[in-house]
Amino acid sequence: MRLTRRANMTKVRAYFSLFRIKTAEGIQYRLAGLASASVGVFWALIEIVVFTVFYNYAANKDAGTLAGLTLKQVISYVWLSQAIWTMQPMSIDAEILKKINSGDVGLELCRPMDLYAHWFAGTAASRLIPVFWRGTVTLLCAILMPVPYRLGLPASAIGFCWSLLSFFCAFLLCTAFGTFVATVRLNVNWGDGPMYMMMLIGGVLSGGYLPLQLWPAALQTILLLQPFAGYLDIPIRLYLGTMQPNDAGSLILLQLIWIALFVAAGKALMAKRLKTIIVQGG
Amino acid sequence: MAQIELRHICKTFTVSLRPEGRMSMLRGAFVRRKKVIKALDDISFTIDTGELVGYIGPNGAGKSTTVKIMSGILTPDSGYCRIMNRIPWQERVAHVARIGVVFGQRTQLWWDLPVQDSFDLLKDIYSIPFTSYKHRLHELATALDISALLTTPVRQLSLGQRMRCELAAALLHSPRILFLDEPTIGIDAVSKLALREILKRENRENGVTMILTTHDMDDVETLCSRVMVIGHGRLLYDGKLHRLKADYAPWRSIRAILTEPVTPFHIEGAERIKAEGNVWTVLFNPDIIPAHIMVERLARALPLRDLVIGEQNIDEIIAKMYQEMCL
């Protein structure tokens, strides 16, 4: 019993090392990170201007507030969503995709590791790297902005704690979905198109383009239950206080359920593929 | 009991073909014909612990497929394979922990990071205890002369340096079996020699079994006592290298450098004579005519300046063998 536990611990360490080495590799590229951050800041400013116009001059300018989101909250929403926007998987991890295409998946299989966990660790790193630079710089700008544009404080301390936990779950969810898409790509020779569509749908339904609360009222329940709300909408709602800390438990549970489903689906797809895998080339 | 045993392994691949004729590109987008290719057709062999086997054959013969099956990456369609008492593709993780693989054309190091980082990661992946890892790394780094390279990012290494690091990476966890897929492809002579030297040493001192697929006949000649030749998915020859030579290249060759060009004429005992300027290449069969007599005859008939006796080039042997077997 103790032996197996120790064996598991060393395995976990291997995956963690993998995650660490890839992260170290990725965050070397400061300039790319800063470029992405400047896009984030620029984009956030545009969105803020557009929202300000709508909230002040639109025909039904109270619609947003009626939907439960004030202008001040929308501005905070925009900053937070821009900070973690690139955490969303918008492409399959470049290294994994290269390995699928070139047949180097085979080399990966020459390691005494579970390939799914291996990919999960790699995808996790590639989800974290873009946030590392873009996230910190965008948040820094958000705090230093003049008041009307500034990121607001969290609604409550307890809500803030829940939102931090939820942000972490969002990171796991993005990783789980990213890995899932990679396993689909491993199974099906559709090319990259359908994968990008899957991931784009995720981006739209995450609320990154338009906060989910501002979508039609009839869709609200579905929008909250669908997996991609967990990307950024749920943690941001907990931050803003548009979701109460009482509901935080069930919301995070919802995120966890989707994580579990994507992990299970990814593992199943990978196992199916590995049974009949044909390594390209050579 | 044999360490590696393969019996009647078969593997087929399907490839889709584009229909022929007009508008083929368009039709090919909707209908495709499938063609089945036999990559391996009833392959059987056994390899004992500590053997150093050269596995040769033309491109597309099935070499890599065999290696992939033995390393558990690929599942054969039928047949039986047992390596160190495990069926590779069924107990993959346990199996690969005890083997090492070097693919000459693919890297297993992290491209943008110092070599040392990749090694540290491998230490965690293979759960190598810290002390034995340090000892082993030192040993390999000295033997392969890569101590100075450990802090260099992989992308800045030359191909020869990188291959030496790849080999060290594959040997870090002291595998019992090492599969080498064209390890010396494209690298310079110095690196090649260092690579061969460490392979020989690993084999001699630690009894590591090695299977080497290559197109470089020098590799085979310096390293392997046993060769297997594969073509069209079938095992064509399995045995000692010198017997392969005796069967397919019984002749010796003499390169005679003359003081002036001489048009070829028949010399008794010579099987074939080729003249290029003032260099003659004379082939003869040493079973029929001893070498010293052949040399004497040449010396008498020609204005000799210099003379080299050698075996037939092994590349030519293999080429001839492929030709005879219609590969």
XYZ file of N, CA and C in Angstrom, chain A residues 10-11 13-14 17-18 20-22 24-25 28-29 95 102-104 106-115 118 274-282, chain B residues 11 13 64-65 68 71-75 92-94 96-97 99 101 103 106-108 110-113 117-118 120-128 155:
222
model
N 5.989 9.417 -7.209
C 7.061 9.685 -8.172
C 6.471 9.937 -9.554
N 5.371 9.259 -9.867
C 4.723 9.504 -11.160
C 4.242 10.947 -11.234
N 5.335 13.390 -9.700
C 6.472 14.277 -9.816
C 6.945 14.380 -11.270
N 6.901 13.253 -11.982
C 7.329 13.278 -13.380
C 6.443 14.208 -14.188
N 7.196 17.743 -13.291
C 8.450 18.174 -13.924
C 8.208 18.563 -15.372
N 7.395 17.751 -16.018
C 7.080 18.006 -17.421
C 6.399 19.362 -17.574
N 6.596 21.803 -15.487
C 7.525 22.858 -15.118
C 8.495 23.175 -16.268
N 9.005 22.101 -16.892
C 10.004 22.311 -17.940
C 9.376 23.036 -19.133
N 8.125 22.699 -19.425
C 7.460 23.351 -20.558
C 7.130 24.798 -20.245
N 8.804 26.670 -18.172
C 10.083 27.384 -18.206
C 10.468 27.696 -19.650
N 10.191 26.743 -20.528
C 10.519 26.934 -21.929
C 9.683 28.069 -22.519
N 10.146 31.988 -21.551
C 11.331 32.671 -22.057
C 10.951 33.747 -23.057
N 9.821 33.533 -23.738
C 9.479 34.424 -24.847
C 8.739 35.641 -24.324
N 3.190 21.745 -29.697
C 4.089 20.605 -29.625
C 3.317 19.298 -29.847
N 3.544 14.514 -37.217
C 4.794 13.922 -37.679
C 4.936 12.470 -37.248
N 4.060 12.006 -36.375
C 4.164 10.626 -35.930
C 5.048 10.464 -34.710
N 5.494 11.580 -34.151
C 6.338 11.478 -32.965
C 5.564 11.076 -31.722
N 4.700 8.375 -31.317
C 5.391 7.118 -31.043
C 6.500 7.288 -30.029
N 7.281 8.349 -30.251
C 8.381 8.588 -29.316
C 7.848 8.808 -27.904
N 6.748 9.514 -27.841
C 6.114 9.789 -26.565
C 5.723 8.470 -25.881
N 5.287 7.531 -26.698
C 4.854 6.250 -26.136
C 6.031 5.415 -25.647
N 7.227 5.812 -26.026
C 8.410 5.093 -25.551
C 8.758 5.478 -24.125
N 7.973 6.347 -23.539
C 8.217 6.736 -22.150
C 7.303 5.945 -21.230
N 7.806 5.594 -20.060
C 6.945 4.853 -19.133
C 5.950 5.801 -18.463
N 5.109 6.422 -19.261
C 4.148 7.376 -18.724
C 2.813 7.132 -19.366
N 1.793 7.594 -18.671
C 0.467 7.576 -19.247
C 0.393 8.737 -20.234
N 0.062 8.430 -21.485
C 0.124 9.477 -22.502
C -0.871 10.589 -22.227
N 0.493 12.825 -19.624
C 1.613 13.510 -20.275
C 1.098 14.724 -21.063
N -5.170 4.402 -29.030
C -3.901 3.720 -28.777
C -3.989 2.237 -29.105
N -5.203 1.699 -29.036
C -5.345 0.273 -29.364
C -4.968 -0.003 -30.800
N -5.279 0.924 -31.662
C -5.060 0.657 -33.090
C -4.105 1.651 -33.705
N -3.306 2.269 -32.836
C -2.562 3.433 -33.347
C -1.646 3.064 -34.515
N -1.663 3.917 -35.462
C -0.732 3.795 -36.576
C 0.155 5.015 -36.521
N 1.388 4.783 -36.261
C 2.292 5.919 -36.184
C 2.725 6.273 -37.591
N 2.495 7.513 -37.944
C 2.824 7.948 -39.304
C 4.333 7.977 -39.506
N 4.718 7.733 -40.726
C 6.116 7.915 -41.095
C 7.021 6.801 -40.611
N 8.182 6.716 -41.241
C 9.176 5.740 -40.807
C 8.891 4.339 -41.280
N 1.937 -7.312 -40.168
C 1.343 -5.984 -39.994
C 1.033 -5.412 -41.358
N -0.774 -2.076 -43.553
C -1.279 -0.709 -43.528
C -2.189 -0.517 -44.723
N 11.578 -0.032 -39.499
C 11.040 0.808 -38.430
C 9.775 0.194 -37.834
N 8.973 -0.432 -38.700
C 7.755 -1.072 -38.202
C 8.100 -2.141 -37.178
N 9.117 -0.516 -34.015
C 7.969 0.051 -33.317
C 7.161 -1.030 -32.615
N 9.034 -2.011 -29.561
C 9.045 -1.035 -28.472
C 7.641 -0.719 -27.973
N 6.653 -1.462 -28.458
C 5.317 -1.360 -27.874
C 4.470 -0.220 -28.405
N 4.963 0.452 -29.439
C 4.215 1.581 -29.977
C 3.132 1.106 -30.920
N 3.402 -0.020 -31.575
C 2.538 -0.474 -32.641
C 2.049 -1.872 -32.294
N 0.788 -2.125 -32.600
C 0.230 -3.443 -32.362
C 0.226 -4.213 -33.675
N 2.705 -1.828 -21.931
C 3.600 -0.838 -22.521
C 4.439 -0.097 -21.481
N 3.774 0.432 -20.462
C 4.494 1.284 -19.526
C 5.615 0.518 -18.812
N 5.292 -0.694 -18.354
C 6.316 -1.496 -17.681
C 7.421 -1.876 -18.666
N 8.416 -0.235 -21.548
C 9.294 0.840 -22.023
C 10.197 1.389 -20.927
N 9.865 1.123 -19.669
C 10.746 1.574 -18.590
C 12.096 0.870 -18.663
N 13.530 -0.283 -21.657
C 14.189 -0.185 -22.956
C 14.565 1.271 -23.234
N 15.335 4.017 -26.593
C 15.122 4.160 -28.021
C 15.819 5.427 -28.519
N 15.907 7.507 -32.066
C 15.521 7.682 -33.457
C 16.392 8.788 -34.031
N 14.639 11.993 -35.172
C 13.710 12.675 -34.274
C 14.404 12.959 -32.969
N 14.012 14.029 -32.346
C 14.683 14.369 -31.106
C 13.782 14.071 -29.915
N 14.399 13.645 -28.836
C 13.620 13.466 -27.628
C 14.058 14.464 -26.554
N 14.316 18.554 -25.240
C 13.483 19.749 -25.371
C 14.261 20.829 -26.095
N 13.727 21.228 -27.201
C 14.426 22.015 -28.199
C 15.011 23.316 -27.646
N 14.242 24.033 -26.850
C 14.652 25.372 -26.442
C 15.342 25.403 -25.085
N 15.535 24.262 -24.477
C 16.080 24.263 -23.124
C 17.468 23.644 -23.081
N 18.403 20.241 -18.500
C 16.993 20.249 -18.100
C 16.265 19.016 -18.613
N 16.550 18.653 -19.872
C 15.933 17.457 -20.435
C 16.336 16.224 -19.640
N 17.267 16.136 -16.514
C 16.606 16.161 -15.200
C 15.169 15.658 -15.310
N 14.526 16.028 -16.390
C 13.153 15.576 -16.590
C 13.112 14.056 -16.767
N 14.065 13.551 -17.550
C 14.104 12.098 -17.767
C 14.332 11.363 -16.451
N 15.119 11.972 -15.588
C 15.352 11.384 -14.268
C 14.019 11.195 -13.548
N 13.156 12.202 -13.614
C 11.854 12.092 -12.958
C 10.943 11.113 -13.680
N 10.992 11.138 -15.005
C 10.116 10.245 -15.770
C 10.453 8.783 -15.483
N 11.732 8.484 -15.426
C 12.122 7.089 -15.199
C 12.347 6.782 -13.726
N 12.020 7.736 -12.859
C 12.196 7.563 -11.413
C 13.588 7.042 -11.073
N 14.608 7.707 -11.596
C 15.982 7.294 -11.287
C 16.374 7.930 -9.960
N 18.754 23.617 -29.279
C 18.681 24.163 -30.640
C 20.012 24.705 -31.125
